[in-house]
XYZ file of C-alpha atoms in Angstrom:
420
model
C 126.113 105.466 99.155
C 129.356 103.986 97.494
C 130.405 102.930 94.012
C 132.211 100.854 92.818
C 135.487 103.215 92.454
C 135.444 103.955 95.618
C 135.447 100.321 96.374
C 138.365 99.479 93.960
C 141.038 99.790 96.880
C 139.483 97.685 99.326
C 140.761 94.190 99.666
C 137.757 92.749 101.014
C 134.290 92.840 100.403
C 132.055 95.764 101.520
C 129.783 95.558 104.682
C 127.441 97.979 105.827
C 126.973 100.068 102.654
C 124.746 100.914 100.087
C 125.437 101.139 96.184
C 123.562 100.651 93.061
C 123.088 98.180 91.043
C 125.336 98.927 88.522
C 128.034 99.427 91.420
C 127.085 95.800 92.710
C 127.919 94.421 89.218
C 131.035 96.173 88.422
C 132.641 95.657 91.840
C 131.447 91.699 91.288
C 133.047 91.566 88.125
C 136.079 94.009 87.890
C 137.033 94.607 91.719
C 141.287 94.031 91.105
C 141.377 92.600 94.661
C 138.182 90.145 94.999
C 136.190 90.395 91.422
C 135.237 87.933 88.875
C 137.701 88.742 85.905
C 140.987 89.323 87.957
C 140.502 86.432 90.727
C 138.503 83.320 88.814
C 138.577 83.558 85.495
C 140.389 80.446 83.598
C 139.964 80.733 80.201
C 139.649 77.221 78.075
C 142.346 76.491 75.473
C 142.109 73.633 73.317
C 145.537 72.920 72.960
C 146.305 72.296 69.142
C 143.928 73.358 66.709
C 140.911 71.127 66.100
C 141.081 69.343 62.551
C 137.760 69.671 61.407
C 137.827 67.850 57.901
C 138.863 64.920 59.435
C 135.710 65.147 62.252
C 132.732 63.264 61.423
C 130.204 65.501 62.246
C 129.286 68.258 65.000
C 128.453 65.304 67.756
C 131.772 64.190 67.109
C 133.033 67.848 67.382
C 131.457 68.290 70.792
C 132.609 64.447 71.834
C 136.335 65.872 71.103
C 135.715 68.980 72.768
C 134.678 67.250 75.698
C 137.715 65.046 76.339
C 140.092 68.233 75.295
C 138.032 70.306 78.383
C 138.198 67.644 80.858
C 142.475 66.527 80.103
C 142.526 70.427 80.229
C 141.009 70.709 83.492
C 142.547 67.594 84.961
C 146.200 69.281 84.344
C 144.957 71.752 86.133
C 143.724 70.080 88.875
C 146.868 68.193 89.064
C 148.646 71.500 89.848
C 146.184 72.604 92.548
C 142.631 71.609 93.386
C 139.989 73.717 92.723
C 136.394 72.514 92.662
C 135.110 76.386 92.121
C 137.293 76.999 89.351
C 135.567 79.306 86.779
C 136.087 77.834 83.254
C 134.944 79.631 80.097
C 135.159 79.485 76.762
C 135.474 81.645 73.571
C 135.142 81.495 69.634
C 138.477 82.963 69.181
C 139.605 79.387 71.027
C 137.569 76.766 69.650
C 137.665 78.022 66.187
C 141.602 78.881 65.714
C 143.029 80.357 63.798
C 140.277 80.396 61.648
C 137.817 82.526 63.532
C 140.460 85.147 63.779
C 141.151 84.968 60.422
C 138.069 85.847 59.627
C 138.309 88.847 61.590
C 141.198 89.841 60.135
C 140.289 89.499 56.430
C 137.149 92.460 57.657
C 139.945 94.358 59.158
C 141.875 94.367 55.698
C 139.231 94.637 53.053
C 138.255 97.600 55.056
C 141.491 99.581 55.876
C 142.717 98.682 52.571
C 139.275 99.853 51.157
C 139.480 102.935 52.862
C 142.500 104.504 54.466
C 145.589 102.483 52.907
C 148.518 104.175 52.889
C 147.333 107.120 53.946
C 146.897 105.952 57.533
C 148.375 102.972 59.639
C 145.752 100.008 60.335
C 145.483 100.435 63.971
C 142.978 97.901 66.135
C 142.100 98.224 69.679
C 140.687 95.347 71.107
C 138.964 95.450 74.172
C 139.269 92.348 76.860
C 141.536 90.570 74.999
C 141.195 87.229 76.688
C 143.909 84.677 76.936
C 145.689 86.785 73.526
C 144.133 84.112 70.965
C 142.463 86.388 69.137
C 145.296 88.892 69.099
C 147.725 86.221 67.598
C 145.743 84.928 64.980
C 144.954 88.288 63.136
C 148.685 89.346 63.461
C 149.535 86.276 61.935
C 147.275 86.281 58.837
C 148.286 90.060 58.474
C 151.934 88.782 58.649
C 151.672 85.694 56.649
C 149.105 87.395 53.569
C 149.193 90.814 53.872
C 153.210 91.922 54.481
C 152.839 95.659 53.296
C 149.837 95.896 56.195
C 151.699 94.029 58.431
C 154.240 96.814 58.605
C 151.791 99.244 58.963
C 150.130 97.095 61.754
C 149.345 98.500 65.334
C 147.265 95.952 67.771
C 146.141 97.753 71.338
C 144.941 95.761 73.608
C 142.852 97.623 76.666
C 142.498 95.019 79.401
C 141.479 95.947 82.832
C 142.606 92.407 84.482
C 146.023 92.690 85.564
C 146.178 89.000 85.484
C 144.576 88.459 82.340
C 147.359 91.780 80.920
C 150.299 89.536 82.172
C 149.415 86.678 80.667
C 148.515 88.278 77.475
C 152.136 89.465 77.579
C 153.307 86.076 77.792
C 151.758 84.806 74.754
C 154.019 87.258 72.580
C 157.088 85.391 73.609
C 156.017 82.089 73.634
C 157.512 80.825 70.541
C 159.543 82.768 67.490
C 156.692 83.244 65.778
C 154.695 85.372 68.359
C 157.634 86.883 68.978
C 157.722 88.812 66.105
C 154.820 90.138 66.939
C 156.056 92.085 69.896
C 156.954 95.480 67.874
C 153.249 95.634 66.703
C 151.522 95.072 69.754
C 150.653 97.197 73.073
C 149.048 95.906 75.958
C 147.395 98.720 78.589
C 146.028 97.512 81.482
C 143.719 100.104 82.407
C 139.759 100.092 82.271
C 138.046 101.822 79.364
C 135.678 103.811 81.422
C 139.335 105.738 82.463
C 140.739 106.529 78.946
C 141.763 109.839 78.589
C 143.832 109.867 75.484
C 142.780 111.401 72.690
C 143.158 109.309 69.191
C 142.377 111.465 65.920
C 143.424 108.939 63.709
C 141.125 106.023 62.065
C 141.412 103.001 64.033
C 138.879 99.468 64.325
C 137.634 98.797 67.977
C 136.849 94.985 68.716
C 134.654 94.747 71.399
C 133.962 90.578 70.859
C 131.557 89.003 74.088
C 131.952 92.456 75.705
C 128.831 94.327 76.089
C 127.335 90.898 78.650
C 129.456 92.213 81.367
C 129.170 95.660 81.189
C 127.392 96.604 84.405
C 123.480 97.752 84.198
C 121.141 99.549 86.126
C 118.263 97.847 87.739
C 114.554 99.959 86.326
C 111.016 99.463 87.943
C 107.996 101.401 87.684
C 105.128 102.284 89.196
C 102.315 100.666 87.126
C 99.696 103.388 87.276
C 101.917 106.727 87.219
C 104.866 105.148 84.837
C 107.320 106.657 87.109
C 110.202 105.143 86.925
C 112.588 103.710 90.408
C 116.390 102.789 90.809
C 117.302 99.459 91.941
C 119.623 99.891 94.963
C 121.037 96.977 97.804
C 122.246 97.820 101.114
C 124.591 95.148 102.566
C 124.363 94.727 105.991
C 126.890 93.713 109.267
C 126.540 90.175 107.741
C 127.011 90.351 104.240
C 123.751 89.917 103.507
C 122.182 91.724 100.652
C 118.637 93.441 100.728
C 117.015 95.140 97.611
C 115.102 98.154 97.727
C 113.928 100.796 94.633
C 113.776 104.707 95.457
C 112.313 107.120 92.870
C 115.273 109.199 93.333
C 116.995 108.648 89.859
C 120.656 109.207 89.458
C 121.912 111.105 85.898
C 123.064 108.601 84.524
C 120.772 105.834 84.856
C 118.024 109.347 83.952
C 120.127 109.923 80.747
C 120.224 106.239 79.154
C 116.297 106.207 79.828
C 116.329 109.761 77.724
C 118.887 108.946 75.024
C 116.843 105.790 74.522
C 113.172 107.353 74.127
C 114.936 110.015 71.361
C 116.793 107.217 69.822
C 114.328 104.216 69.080
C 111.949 104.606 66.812
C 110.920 101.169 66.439
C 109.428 99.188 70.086
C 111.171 98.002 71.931
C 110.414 95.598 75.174
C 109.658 97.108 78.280
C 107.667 96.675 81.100
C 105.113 99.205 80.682
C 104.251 97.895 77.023
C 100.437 96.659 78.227
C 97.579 99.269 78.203
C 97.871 101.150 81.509
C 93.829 100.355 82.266
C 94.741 96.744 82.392
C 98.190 97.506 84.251
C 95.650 99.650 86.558
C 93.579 96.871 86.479
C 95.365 94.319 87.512
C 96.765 96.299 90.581
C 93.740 96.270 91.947
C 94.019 92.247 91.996
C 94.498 90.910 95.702
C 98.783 90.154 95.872
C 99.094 92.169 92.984
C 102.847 94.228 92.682
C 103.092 97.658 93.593
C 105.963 97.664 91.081
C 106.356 96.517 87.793
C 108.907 93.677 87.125
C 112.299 94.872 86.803
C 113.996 96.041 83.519
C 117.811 95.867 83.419
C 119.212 98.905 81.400
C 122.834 98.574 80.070
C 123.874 102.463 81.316
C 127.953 101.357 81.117
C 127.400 100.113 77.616
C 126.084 103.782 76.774
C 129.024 104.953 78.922
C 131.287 102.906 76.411
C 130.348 104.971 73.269
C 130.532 107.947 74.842
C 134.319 107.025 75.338
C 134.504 106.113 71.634
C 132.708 109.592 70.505
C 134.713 111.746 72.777
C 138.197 109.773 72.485
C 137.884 107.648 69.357
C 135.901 109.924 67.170
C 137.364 107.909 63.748
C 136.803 104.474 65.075
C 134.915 102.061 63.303
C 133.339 99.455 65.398
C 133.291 95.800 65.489
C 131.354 93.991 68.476
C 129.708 90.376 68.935
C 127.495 89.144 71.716
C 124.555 87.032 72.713
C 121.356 88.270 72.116
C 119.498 85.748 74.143
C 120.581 84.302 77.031
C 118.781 80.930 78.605
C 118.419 80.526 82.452
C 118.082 84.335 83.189
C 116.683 85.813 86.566
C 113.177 87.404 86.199
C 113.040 90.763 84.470
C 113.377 92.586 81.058
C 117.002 92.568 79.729
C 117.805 90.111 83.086
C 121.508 88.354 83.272
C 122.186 85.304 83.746
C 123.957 84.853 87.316
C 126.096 81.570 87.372
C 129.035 80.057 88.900
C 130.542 76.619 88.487
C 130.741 73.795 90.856
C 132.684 70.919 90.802
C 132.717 71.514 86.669
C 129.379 72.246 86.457
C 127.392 75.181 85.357
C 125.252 76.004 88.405
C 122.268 79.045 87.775
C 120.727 80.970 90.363
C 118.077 83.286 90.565
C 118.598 86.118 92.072
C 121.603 89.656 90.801
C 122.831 89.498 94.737
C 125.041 86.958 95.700
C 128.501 86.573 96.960
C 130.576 89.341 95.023
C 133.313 87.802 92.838
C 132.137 84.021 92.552
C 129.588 84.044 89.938
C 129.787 85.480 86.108
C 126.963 88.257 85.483
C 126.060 87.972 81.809
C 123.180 90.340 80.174
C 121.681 89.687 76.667
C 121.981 92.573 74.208
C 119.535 94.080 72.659
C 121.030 95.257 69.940
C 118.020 96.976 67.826
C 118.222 99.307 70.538
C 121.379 99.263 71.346
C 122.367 99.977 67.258
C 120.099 103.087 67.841
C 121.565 104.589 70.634
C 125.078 104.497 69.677
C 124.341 106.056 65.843
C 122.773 108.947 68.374
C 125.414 109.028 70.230
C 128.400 109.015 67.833
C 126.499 110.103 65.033
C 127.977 106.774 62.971
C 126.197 104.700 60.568
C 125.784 100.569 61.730
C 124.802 97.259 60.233
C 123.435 94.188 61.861
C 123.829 91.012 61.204
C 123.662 87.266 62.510
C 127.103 85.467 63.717
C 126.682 83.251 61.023
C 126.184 85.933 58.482
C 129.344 87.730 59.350
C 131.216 84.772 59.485
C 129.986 83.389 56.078
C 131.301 86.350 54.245
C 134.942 86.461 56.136
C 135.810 83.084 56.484
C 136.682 80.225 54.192
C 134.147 77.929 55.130
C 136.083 74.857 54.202
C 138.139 75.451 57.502
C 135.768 74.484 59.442
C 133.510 71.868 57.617
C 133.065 68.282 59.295
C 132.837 65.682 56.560
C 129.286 65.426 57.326
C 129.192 68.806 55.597
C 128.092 70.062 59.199
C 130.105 73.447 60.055
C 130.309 73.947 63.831
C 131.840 77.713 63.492
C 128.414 79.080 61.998
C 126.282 76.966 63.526
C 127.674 77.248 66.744
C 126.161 80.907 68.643
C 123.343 81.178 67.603
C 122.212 83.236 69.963
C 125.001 85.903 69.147
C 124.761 89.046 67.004
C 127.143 91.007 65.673
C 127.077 94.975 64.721
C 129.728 96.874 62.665
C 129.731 100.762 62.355
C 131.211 102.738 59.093
């Protein structure tokens, strides 16, 4: 059995092995030498900020969004060719500067509220993309908020070496972000091997995070409600063959714990029928001697155990989709895509060629908002994106003249959760 550590030095994928699923997913993802995030990510930039009082409406919006993705992938193209090319997009780049702003007036209200000028305002942000999001709160700090600014540290924790670089870059790409420089720090490391301790307040962005954070695969068996670990063995070939043995490891074993003491409140789960009619219906010719699976985010608990044990003043800001369409079968399942000749292309199954395709999980985050106050003993709110965005942003910014405002209608399907 390997994980994905031990898998971090290799420059090609694994043959003849056996990992879980979890392992699968991270070395898909975050492998530096073949994974997802350090070999095909592209991330989308607009170009100049989109003038949306002088947009008709939200069609309009997505007509001009359209042409600006296609010139921006043609200028690529015209560089080098690539008809896999893994293009993705973010709030923090179709809604600049405002959607940054609004995340920096939170940041403010609240440090100012709280520990200003005691303590420095220091915010860790965690994946920090192409550096959009960075920029645009350092520059309303700067611009409206000068005694802050000087009290301003921004850490970025970004375990793409590529996507580090490039970050760097954006701080000295004009005098502007240039004066940023002094305020900023960029470690490319991976969370999950912090070992510094920070005793001082501090805000933790973790914005479109928690869908890549690796999960384990859960089925049980229908009439004892004993649960099995989702494990693949790749073979000579490459190919990839699922298999479920009772034998659970600790910490797949712990998040199923943590979770039971946690949630009060149901949650979904494939066990949630009756067990006479789950008995019941195994006696049904073709029936499944296993449940359907349930994915269960075990590096997301894994992530606030680094914030209790090495962040134990944070105060946390995260985003993410809490419904995801096209998902593979299963509780909690991710969406599996890659992209094809600039199109989105779905498929159904967690095993497929490691590094090509984006593995995105929905968050649950009734649950998930239980098991972190357990964990780190902190106190959370939820909230729609919309929500949190109406009471940061000026909503003028962003207002077609139709009235129609893209920036909270747009994600729907994302949450947001904030700890004190």
């Amino acid at each position: 059995m390997v994980t994905s550590n031990m898998l971090r030095g290799r420059r090609e994928r694994p043959k003849r092995v056996k990992m879980l699923a979890r392992d699968f997913i991270e070395d898909s993802l975050y492998n530096p030498h073949y994974g997802y995030f350090p070999k095909q990510v592209v991330i989308f930039s607009p170009g100049q900020p989109f003038d949306f009082n002088s947009i008709a409406n939200e069609p309009e919006f997505h007509n001009q969004l359209g042409q600006r993705y296609t010139a921006f992938e043609d200028e690529l193209d015209d560089q080098m060719l690539n008809e896999s090319r893994q293009l993705w997009h973010t709030p923090s780049e179709l809604f600049r500067p405002y959607y940054g702003e609004a995340i920096a007036r939170y940041l403010v209200y609240n440090y100012k509220l709280k520990h200003y000028p005691w303590d420095d305002l220091i915010i860790y942000e965690l994946g920090a993309g192409n550096g959009t999001l960075m920029l645009n709160i350092l520059d309303y700090i700067r611009d409206f908020e000068p005694d802050v600014y000087a009290r301003t540290k921004f850490k970025v924790i970004e375990i793409s070496s590529s996507l580090a670089s490039l970050q760097s870059s954006q701080l000295t790409r004009n005098a502007s972000s240039k004066g940023h420089s002094e305020h900023v720090e960029i470690i490319n490391k991976s969370i999950f091997s912090w070992a510094i301790h920070v005793p001082v307040p501090c805000y933790f962005l973790a914005l479109e995070v928690f869908d890549n954070f690796a999960h384990d695969s859960i089925r049980y068996d229908p009439s004892t409600e004993v649960p099995l670990q989702g494990t693949v063995l790749v073979d000579n070939s490459g190919d990839f063959h699922e298999f479920y043995t009772k034998q659970i490891d600790s910490v797949a074993s712990r998040f199923l714990q943590v979770r039971d003491a946690a949630c009060s409140r149901p949650f979904d789960h494939p066990l949630k029928q009756p067990r006479w009619i789950r008995k019941l219906k195994s006696r049904l010719p073709f029936a499944p001697n296993l449940t359907q699976p349930e994915y269960i985010p075990t590096r997301l608990m894994q992530f606030f155990d680094v914030l209790r044990d090495y962040f134990p003043k944070h105060e946390l800001l995260a985003s993410d989709f809490h419904a995801l369409p096209d998902a593979v079968k299963g509780i909690n399942a991710p969406v599996v895509q890659t992209r094809y000749k600039r199109r989105v292309v779905p498929v159904t199954t967690l095993y497929v060629q490691q590094g090509y395709f984006d593995i995105l999980f929905p968050t649950d985050f009734a649950t998930i908002e239980a098991i972190y106050g357990v964990i780190t003993g902190k106190l959370t709110k939820l909230m729609s994106h919309s929500e949190f965005l109406l009471g940061w942003s000026d909503e003028q910014d962003t207002a077609t003249k139709s009235g129609e405002n893209p920036m909270l209608s747009w994600y729907k399907n994302c949450s947001v959760m904030i700890s004190k």
